[in-house]
Tab-separated table of C-alpha atoms in Angstrom:
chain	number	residue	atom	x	y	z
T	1	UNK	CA	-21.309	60.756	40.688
T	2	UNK	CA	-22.618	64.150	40.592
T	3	UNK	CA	-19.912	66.888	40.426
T	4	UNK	CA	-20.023	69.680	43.084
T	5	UNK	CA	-19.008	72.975	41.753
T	6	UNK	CA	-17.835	75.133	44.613
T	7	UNK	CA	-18.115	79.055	44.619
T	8	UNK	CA	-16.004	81.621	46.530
T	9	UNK	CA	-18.413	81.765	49.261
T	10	UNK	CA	-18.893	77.936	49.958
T	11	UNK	CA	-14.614	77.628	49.809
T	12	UNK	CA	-14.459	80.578	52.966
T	13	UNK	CA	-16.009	78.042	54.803
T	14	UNK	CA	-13.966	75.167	54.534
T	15	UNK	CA	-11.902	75.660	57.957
T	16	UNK	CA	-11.756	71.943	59.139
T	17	UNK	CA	-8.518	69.780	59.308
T	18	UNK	CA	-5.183	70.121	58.069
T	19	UNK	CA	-3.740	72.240	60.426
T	20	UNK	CA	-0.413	71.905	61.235
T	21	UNK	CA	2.003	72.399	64.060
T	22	UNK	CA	3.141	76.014	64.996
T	23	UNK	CA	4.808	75.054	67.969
T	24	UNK	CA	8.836	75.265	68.633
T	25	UNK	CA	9.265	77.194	65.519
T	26	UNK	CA	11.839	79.317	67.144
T	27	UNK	CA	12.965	81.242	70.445
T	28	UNK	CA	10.397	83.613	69.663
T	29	UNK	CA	7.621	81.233	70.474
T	30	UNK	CA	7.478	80.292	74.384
T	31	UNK	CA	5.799	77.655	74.939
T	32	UNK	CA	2.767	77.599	77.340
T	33	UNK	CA	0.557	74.113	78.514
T	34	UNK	CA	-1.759	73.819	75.829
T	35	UNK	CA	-5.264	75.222	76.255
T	36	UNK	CA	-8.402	75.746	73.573
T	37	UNK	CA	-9.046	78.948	75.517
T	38	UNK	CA	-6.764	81.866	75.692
T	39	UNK	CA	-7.167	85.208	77.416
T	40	UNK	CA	-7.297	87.089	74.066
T	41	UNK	CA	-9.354	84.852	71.596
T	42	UNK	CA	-12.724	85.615	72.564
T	43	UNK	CA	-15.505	83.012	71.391
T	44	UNK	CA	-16.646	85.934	69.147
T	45	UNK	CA	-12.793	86.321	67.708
T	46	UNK	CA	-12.944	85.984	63.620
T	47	UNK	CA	-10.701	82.935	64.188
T	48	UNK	CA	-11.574	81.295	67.202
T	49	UNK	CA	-12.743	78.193	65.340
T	50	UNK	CA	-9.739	77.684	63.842
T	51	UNK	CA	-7.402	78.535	66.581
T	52	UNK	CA	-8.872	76.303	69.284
T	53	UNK	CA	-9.216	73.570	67.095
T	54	UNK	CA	-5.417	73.883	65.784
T	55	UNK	CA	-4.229	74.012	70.067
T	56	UNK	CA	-6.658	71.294	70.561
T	57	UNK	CA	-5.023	69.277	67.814
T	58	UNK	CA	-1.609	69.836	69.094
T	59	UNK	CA	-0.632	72.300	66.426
T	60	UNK	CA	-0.073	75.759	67.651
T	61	UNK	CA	0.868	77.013	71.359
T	62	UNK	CA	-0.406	79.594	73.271
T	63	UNK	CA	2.172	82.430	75.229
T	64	UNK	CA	3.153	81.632	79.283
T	65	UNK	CA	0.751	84.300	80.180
T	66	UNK	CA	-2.349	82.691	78.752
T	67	UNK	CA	-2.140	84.444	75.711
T	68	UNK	CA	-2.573	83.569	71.738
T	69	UNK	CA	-1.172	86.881	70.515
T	70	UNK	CA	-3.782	86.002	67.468
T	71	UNK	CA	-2.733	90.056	65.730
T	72	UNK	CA	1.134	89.286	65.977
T	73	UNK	CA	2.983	88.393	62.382
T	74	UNK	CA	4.663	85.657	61.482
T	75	UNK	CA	7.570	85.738	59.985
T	76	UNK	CA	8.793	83.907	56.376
T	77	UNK	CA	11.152	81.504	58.438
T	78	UNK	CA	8.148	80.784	61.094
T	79	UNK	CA	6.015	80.550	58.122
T	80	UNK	CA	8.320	78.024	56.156
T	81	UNK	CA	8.742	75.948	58.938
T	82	UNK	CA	4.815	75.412	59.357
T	83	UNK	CA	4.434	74.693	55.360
T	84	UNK	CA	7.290	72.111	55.827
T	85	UNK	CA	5.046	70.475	58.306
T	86	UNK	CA	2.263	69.721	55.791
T	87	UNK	CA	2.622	65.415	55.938
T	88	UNK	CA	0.104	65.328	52.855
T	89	UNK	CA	2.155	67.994	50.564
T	90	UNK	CA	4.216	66.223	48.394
T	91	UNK	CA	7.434	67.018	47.435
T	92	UNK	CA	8.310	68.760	43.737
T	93	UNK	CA	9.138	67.269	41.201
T	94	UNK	CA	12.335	69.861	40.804
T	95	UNK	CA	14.018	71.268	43.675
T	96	UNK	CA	16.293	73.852	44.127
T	97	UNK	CA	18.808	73.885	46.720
T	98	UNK	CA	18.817	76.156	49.767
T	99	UNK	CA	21.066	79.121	49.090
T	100	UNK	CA	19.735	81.997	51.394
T	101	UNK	CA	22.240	82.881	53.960
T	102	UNK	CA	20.361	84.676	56.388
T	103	UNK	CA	18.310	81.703	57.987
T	104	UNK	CA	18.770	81.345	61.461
T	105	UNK	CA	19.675	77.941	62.691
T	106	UNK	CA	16.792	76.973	64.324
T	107	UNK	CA	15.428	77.177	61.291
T	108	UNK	CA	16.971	76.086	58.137
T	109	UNK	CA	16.058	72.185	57.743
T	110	UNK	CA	12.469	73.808	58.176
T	111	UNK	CA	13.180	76.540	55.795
T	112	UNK	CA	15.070	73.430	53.523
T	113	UNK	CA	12.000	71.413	53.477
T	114	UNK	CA	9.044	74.089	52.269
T	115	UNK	CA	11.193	74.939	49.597
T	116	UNK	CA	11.975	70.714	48.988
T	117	UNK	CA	7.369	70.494	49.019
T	118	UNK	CA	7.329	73.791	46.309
T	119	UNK	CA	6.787	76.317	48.811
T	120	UNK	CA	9.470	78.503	48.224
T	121	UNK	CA	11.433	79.255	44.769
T	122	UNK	CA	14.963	80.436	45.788
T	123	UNK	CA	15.652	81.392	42.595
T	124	UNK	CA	12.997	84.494	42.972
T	125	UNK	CA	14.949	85.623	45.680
T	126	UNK	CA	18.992	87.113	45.566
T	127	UNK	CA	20.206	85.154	48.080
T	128	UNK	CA	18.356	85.879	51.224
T	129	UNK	CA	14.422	85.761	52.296
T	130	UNK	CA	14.109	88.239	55.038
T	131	UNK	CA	13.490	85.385	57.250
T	132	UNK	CA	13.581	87.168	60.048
T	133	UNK	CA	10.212	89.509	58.058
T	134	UNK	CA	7.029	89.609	58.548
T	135	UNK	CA	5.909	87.640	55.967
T	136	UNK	CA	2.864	89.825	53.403
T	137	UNK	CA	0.073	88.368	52.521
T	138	UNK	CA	1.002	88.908	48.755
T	139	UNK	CA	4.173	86.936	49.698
T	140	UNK	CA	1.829	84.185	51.150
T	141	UNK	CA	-0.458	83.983	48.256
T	142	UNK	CA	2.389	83.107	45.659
T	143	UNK	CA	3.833	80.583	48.637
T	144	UNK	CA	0.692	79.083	48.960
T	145	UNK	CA	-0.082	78.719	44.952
T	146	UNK	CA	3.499	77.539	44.096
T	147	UNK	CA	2.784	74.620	46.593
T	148	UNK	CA	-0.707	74.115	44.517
T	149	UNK	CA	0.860	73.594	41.556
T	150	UNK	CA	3.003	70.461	43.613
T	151	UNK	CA	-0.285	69.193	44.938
T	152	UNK	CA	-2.261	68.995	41.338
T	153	UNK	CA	-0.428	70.225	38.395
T	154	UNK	CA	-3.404	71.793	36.480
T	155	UNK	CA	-2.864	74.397	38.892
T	156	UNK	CA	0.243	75.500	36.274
T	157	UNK	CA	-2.232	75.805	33.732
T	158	UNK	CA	-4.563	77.888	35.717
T	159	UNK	CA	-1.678	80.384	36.885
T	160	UNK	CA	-0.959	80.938	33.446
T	161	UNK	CA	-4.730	81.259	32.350
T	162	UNK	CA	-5.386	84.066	34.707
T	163	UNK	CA	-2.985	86.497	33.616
T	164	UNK	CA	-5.113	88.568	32.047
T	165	UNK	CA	-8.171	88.298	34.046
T	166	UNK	CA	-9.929	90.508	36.240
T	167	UNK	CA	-9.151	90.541	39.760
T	168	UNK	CA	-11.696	91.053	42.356
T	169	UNK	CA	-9.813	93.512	44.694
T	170	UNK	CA	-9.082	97.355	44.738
T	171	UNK	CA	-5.501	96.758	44.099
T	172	UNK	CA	-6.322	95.959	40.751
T	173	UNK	CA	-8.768	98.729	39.820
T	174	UNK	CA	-6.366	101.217	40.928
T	175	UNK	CA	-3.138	99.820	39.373
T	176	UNK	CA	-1.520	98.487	42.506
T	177	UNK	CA	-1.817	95.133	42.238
T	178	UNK	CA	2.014	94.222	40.794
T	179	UNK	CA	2.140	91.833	37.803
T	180	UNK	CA	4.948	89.578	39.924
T	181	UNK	CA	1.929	88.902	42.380
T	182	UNK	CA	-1.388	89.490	40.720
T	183	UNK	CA	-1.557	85.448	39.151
T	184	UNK	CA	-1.262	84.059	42.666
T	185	UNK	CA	-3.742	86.822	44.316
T	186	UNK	CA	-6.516	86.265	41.602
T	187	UNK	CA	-5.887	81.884	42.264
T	188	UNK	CA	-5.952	82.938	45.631
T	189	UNK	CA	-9.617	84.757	45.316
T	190	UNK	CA	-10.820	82.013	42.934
T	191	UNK	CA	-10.261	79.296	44.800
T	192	UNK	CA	-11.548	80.923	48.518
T	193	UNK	CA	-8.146	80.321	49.925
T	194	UNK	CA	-7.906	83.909	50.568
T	195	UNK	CA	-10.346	87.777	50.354
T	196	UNK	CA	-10.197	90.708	50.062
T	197	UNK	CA	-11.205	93.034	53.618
T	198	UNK	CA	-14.081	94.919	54.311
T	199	UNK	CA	-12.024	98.225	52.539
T	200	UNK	CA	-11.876	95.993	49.491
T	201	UNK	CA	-8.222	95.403	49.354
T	202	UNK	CA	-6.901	92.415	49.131
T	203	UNK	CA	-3.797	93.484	51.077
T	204	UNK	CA	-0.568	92.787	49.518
T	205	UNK	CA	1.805	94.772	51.977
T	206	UNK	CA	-0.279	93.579	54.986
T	207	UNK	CA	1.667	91.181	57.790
T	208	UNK	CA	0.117	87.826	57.841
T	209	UNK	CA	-0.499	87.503	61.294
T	210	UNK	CA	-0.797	83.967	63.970
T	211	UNK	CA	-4.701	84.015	63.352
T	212	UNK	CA	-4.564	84.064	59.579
T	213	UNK	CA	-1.863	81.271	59.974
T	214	UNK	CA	-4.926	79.163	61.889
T	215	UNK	CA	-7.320	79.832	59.200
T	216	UNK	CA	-4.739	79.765	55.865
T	217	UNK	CA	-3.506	76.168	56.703
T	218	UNK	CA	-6.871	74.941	56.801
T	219	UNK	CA	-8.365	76.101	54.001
T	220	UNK	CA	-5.350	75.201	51.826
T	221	UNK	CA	-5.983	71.593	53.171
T	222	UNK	CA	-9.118	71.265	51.734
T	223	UNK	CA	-8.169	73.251	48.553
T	224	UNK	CA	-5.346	70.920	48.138
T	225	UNK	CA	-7.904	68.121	47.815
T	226	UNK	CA	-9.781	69.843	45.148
T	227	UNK	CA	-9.937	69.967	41.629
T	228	UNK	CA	-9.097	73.450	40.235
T	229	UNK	CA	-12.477	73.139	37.912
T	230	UNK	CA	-14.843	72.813	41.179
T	231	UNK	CA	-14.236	75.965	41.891
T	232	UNK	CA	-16.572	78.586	39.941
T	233	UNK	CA	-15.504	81.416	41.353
T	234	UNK	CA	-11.823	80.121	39.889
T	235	UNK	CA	-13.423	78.898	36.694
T	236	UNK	CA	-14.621	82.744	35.914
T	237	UNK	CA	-11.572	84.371	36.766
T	238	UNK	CA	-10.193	81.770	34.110
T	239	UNK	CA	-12.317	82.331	31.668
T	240	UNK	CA	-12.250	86.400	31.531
T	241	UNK	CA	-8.632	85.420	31.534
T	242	UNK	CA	-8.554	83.668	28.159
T	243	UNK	CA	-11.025	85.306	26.316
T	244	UNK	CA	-12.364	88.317	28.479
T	245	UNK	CA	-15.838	87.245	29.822
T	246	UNK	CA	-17.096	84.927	32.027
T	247	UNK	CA	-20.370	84.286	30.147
T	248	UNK	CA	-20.095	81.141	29.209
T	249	UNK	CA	-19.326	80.581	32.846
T	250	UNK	CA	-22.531	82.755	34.249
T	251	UNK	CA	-25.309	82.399	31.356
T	252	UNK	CA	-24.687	78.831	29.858
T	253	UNK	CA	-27.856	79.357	27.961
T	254	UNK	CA	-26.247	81.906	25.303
T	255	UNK	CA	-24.751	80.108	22.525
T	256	UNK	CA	-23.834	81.413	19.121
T	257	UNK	CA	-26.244	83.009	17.000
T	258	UNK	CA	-27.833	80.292	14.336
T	259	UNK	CA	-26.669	81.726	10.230
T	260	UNK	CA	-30.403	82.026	10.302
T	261	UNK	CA	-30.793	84.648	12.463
T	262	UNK	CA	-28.106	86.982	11.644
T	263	UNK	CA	-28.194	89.558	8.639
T	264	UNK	CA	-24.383	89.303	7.246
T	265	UNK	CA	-23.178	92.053	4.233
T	266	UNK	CA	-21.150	92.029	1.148
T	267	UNK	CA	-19.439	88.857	0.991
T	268	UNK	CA	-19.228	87.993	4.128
T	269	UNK	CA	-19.479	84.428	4.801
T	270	UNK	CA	-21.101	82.601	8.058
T	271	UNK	CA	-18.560	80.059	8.888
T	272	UNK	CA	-15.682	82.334	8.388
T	273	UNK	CA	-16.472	85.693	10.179
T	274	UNK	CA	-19.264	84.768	12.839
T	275	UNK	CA	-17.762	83.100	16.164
T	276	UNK	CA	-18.810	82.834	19.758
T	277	UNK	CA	-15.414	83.242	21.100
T	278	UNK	CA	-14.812	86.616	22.964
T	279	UNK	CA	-11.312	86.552	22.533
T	280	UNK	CA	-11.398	87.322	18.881
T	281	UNK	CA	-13.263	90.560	19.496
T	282	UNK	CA	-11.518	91.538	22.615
T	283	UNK	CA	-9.549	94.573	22.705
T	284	UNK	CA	-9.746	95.326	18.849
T	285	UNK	CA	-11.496	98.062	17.270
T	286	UNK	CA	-15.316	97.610	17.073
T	287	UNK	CA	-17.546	98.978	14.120
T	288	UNK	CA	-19.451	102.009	15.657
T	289	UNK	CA	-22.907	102.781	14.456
T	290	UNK	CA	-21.404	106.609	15.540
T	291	UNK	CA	-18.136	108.216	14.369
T	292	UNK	CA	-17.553	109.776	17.885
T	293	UNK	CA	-14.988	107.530	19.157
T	294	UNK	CA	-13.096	104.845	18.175
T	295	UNK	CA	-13.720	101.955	20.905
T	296	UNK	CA	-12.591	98.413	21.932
T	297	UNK	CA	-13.996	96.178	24.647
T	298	UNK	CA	-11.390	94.669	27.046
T	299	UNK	CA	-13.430	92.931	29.119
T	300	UNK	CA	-17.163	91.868	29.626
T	301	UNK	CA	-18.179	90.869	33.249
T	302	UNK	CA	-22.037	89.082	33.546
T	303	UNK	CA	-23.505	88.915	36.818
T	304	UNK	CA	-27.001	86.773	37.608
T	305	UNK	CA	-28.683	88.690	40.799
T	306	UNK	CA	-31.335	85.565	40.729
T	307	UNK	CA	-29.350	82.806	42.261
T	308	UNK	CA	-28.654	81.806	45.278
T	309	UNK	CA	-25.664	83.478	47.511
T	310	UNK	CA	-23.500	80.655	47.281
T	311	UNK	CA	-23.895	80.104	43.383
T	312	UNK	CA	-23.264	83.680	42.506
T	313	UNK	CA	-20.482	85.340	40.294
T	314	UNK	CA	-17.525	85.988	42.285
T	315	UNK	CA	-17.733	89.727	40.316
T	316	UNK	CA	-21.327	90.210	42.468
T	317	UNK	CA	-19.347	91.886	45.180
T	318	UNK	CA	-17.619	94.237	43.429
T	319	UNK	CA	-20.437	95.205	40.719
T	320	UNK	CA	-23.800	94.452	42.454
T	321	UNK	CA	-24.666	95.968	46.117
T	322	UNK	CA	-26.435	93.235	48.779
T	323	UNK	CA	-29.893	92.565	48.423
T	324	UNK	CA	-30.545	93.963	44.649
T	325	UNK	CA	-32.309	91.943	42.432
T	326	UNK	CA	-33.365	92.331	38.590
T	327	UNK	CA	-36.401	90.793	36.760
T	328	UNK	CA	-35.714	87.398	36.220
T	329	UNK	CA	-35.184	87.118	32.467
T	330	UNK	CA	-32.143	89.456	32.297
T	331	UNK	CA	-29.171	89.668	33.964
T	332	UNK	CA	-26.214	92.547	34.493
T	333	UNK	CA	-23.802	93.627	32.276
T	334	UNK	CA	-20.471	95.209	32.693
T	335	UNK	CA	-17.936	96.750	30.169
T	336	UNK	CA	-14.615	97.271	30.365
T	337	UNK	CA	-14.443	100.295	27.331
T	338	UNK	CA	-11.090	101.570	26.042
T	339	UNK	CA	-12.224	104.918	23.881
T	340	UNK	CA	-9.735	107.181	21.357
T	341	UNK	CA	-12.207	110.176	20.735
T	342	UNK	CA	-12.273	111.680	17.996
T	343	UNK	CA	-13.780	115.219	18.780
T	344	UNK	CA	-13.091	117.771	21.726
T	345	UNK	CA	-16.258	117.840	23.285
T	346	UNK	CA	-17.348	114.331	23.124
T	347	UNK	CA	-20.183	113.997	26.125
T	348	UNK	CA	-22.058	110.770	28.037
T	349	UNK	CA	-24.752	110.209	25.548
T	350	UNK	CA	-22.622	110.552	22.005
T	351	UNK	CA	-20.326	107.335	23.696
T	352	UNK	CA	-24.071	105.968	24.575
T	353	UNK	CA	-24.884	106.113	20.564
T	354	UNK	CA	-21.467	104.513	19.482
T	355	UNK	CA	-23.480	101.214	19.638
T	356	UNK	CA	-26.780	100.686	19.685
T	357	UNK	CA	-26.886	97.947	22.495
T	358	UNK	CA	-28.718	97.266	26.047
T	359	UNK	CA	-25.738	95.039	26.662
T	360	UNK	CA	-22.654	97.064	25.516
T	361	UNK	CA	-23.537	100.386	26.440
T	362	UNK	CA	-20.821	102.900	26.883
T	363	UNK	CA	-22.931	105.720	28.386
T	364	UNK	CA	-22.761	105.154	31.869
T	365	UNK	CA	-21.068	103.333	34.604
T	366	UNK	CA	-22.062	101.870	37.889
T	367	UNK	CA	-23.743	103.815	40.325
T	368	UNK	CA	-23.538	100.793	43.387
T	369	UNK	CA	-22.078	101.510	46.350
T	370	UNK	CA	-19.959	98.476	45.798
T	371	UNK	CA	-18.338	99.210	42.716
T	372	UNK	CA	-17.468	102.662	43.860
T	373	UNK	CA	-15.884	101.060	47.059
T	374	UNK	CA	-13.373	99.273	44.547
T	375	UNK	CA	-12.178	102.471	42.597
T	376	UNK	CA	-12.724	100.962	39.358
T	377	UNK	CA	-12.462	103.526	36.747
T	378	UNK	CA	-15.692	105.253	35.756
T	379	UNK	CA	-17.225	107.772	33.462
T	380	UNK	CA	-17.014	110.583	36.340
T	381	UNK	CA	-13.353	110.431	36.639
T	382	UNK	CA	-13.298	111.753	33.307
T	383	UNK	CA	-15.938	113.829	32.293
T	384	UNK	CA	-16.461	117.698	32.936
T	385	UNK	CA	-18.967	119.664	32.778
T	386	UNK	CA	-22.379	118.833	31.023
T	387	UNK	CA	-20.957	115.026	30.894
T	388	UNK	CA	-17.847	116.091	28.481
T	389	UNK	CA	-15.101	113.892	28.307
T	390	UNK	CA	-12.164	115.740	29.253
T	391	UNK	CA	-9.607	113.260	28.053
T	392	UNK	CA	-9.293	111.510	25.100
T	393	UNK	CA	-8.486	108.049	25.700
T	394	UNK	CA	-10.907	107.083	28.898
T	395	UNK	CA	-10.836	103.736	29.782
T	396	UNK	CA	-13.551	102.472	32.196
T	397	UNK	CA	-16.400	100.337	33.053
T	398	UNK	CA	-20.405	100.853	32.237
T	399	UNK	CA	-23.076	99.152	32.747
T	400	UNK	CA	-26.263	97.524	30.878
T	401	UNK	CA	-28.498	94.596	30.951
T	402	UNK	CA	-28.416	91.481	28.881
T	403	UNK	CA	-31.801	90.228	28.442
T	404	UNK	CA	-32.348	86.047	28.123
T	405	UNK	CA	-35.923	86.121	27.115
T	406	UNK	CA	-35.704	84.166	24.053
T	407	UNK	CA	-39.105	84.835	22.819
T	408	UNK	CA	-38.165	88.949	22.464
T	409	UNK	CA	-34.274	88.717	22.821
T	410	UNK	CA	-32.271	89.846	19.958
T	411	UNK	CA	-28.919	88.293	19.144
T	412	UNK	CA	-26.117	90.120	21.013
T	413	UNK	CA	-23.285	90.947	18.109
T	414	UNK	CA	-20.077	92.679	18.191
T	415	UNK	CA	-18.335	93.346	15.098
T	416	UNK	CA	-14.771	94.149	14.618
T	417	UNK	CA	-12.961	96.561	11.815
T	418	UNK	CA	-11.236	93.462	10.883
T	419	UNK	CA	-14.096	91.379	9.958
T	420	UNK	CA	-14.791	89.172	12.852
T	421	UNK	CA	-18.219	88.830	13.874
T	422	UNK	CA	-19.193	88.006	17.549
T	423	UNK	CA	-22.177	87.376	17.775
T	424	UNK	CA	-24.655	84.927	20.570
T	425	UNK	CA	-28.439	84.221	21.523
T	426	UNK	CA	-30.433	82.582	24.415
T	427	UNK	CA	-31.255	79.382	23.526
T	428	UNK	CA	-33.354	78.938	26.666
């Protein structure tokens, strides 16, 4: 049986099922006869889908005045109470015992059993969860992933793998996306179980509100039936995680370069300095053909503009605007550079000479509306006048192409001041 890898796009749409009952979660919640159409949940409403089809199920209820209330938040003890619910989520493995003392009675066996299914880690807490709160959606995200890793315990693995990947979201560009929360936001983005808004942020402090409920518990119903690797968007994030670059996720076709084809010196030896893992070139100091800078790559981001919208890199959005395409035997590259310059008046094209590379090219960075929607750094929040660098340790991303023409496409090499060699070709 053919396996069905599923992107970030395809996931958003899987809305069906699983949803579970909201209804007598507390006195705040009046209960109303049950109807699939409510005053304020137009057809056109974001959620409407899910909302009627959660009411029609049984699972949520509407206000006594015809209502939905689809914008109010729900709070951590409402919330808990609804993940208890879940009849396919197992329970853990290891539970902790139910030591917050500020759960009101109505809800504490609910409360008891989402942290009995994984849900909720007491232990993260200091004795109380605000259950009375609004609960954030950065709050939800690590709910929602801890109760993953019940469900299919790879997901441990894939926590853990991601800690050092990029996440898609403004939060992360700009340095607000907090460590404590950034593992379960990127699972969150990889698997389509959550996005970022139109502004780009994923929206840690934001209230998770009724309508998100709806759409949440649905899509981590059919997440919860699939495998962690069926999921490229996931599968990227992973592998920029580990070793800093999603190629071999993106452009299969690049393997590493044959002895043949690569021109070694002194006594360097094949087998012992040439690799085609990343990881060992990542974020260590890279021979220069320049003496401008020292540099270091942290991270290396392909994107393929020639593939269909629900096959595509779940970096497009943040890198790539709608609609642009390149020629079909190359695709775009983006850098992650971490200069020390050398000199005091450093400009754009001395970091362009520091390699001599299409693909790694530290001259410039993105121009796309999209990317300058996410804040990621660039080379204009550094330079002055004339293109001078008016710092001297910029970090921030550029762009270049990365051609997969084998017939005229050189080998693409890094090489670091330690010896290690990386170095990969189209084999197309």
């Amino acid at each position: 049986m053919k396996k069905m890898m599923i992107s970030g796009v395809t996931a958003l749409a899987l809305l069906t099922g699983g949803i579970v009952s909201f209804g007598g979660v507390g006195s705040s919640v009046e209960a109303a006869q049950v109807t699939t159409r409510f005053k304020d949940v137009p057809s056109t409403h974001w959620a409407s889908s899910a909302i009627n089809s959660a009411v029609e199920q049984g699972y949520f209820k509407g206000y006594t005045d015809g209502t939905f209330k689809p914008s109010s938040p729900v709070t951590k003890a409402e919330m808990a109470i609804i993940l208890g619910r879940l009849s396919d989520q197992p329970n853990a493995s290891t539970q902790e015992q139910n030591n917050f003392t500020d759960i009101p009675e109505w809800a504490k066996s609910g409360v008891s059993t989402a942290i009995a299914k994984g849900f909720i880690t007491p232990s993260n807490y200091k004795g109380k969860l605000d259950a009375q709160g609004a609960l954030q959606r950065g709050e939800m995200a690590t709910w929602l992933m801890q109760g993953l890793t019940v469900v299919d315990p790879e997901y441990k693995q894939v926590l853990s793998d991601v800690t050092n990947t990029v996440v898609p979201a403004k939060e992360y560009f700009t340095g607000k996306l907090a460590s404590a929360q950034k593992n379960a936001v990127a699972v969150a983005l990889g698997t389509g179980l959550m996005s970022v808004a139109n502004d780009k942020t994923f929206g840690v402090d934001r209230t998770t509100t009724r309508a998100e409920v709806a759409v949440l518990i649905a899509r981590y119903a059919a997440v919860a039936k699939t495998k962690p690797a069926d999921f490229q968007g996931l599968n990227e994030l992973r592998a920029v995680g580990l070793t800093g670059t999603n190629l071999n996720i993106i452009a299969k076709s690049f393997k590493q370069t044959p002895e043949r084809k690569i021109i070694l010196s002194g006594n360097q030896k094949y087998d012992e300095v040439v690799t085609n893992d990343f990881s060992k070139v990542r974020n260590k100091e890279i021979v220069t053909d320049t003496n401008y800078a020292d540099l270091k790559v942290l991270n290396w981001i392909i994107v393929d503009t020639n593939v269909a919208s629900n096959n595509r890199s779940i970096y497009y959005p943040v890198f790539v605007d709608e609609g642009v395409k390149l020629q079909n035997d190359r695709y775009f590259s983006f850098v992650e550079f971490d200069l020390n310059i050398k000199s005091a008046s450093m400009n754009q094209p001395q970091a362009g000479s520091l390699l001599n590379s299409a693909t790694f090219n530290p001259l410039a960075s993105p121009q796309s509306k999209s990317f300058l929607s996410y804040e990621a750094p660039k080379t204009g929040d550094y330079t002055l006048n004339r293109g001078v660098f008016g710092v001297k340790n910029p970090i921030y991303w550029a762009q270049g192409m990365l051609h997969f023409n084998q017939s005229v496409t050189r080998a693409v090499t890094l090489e670091t001041k330690e010896g290690a060699i990386f170095s990969v070709i189209d084999t197309k």
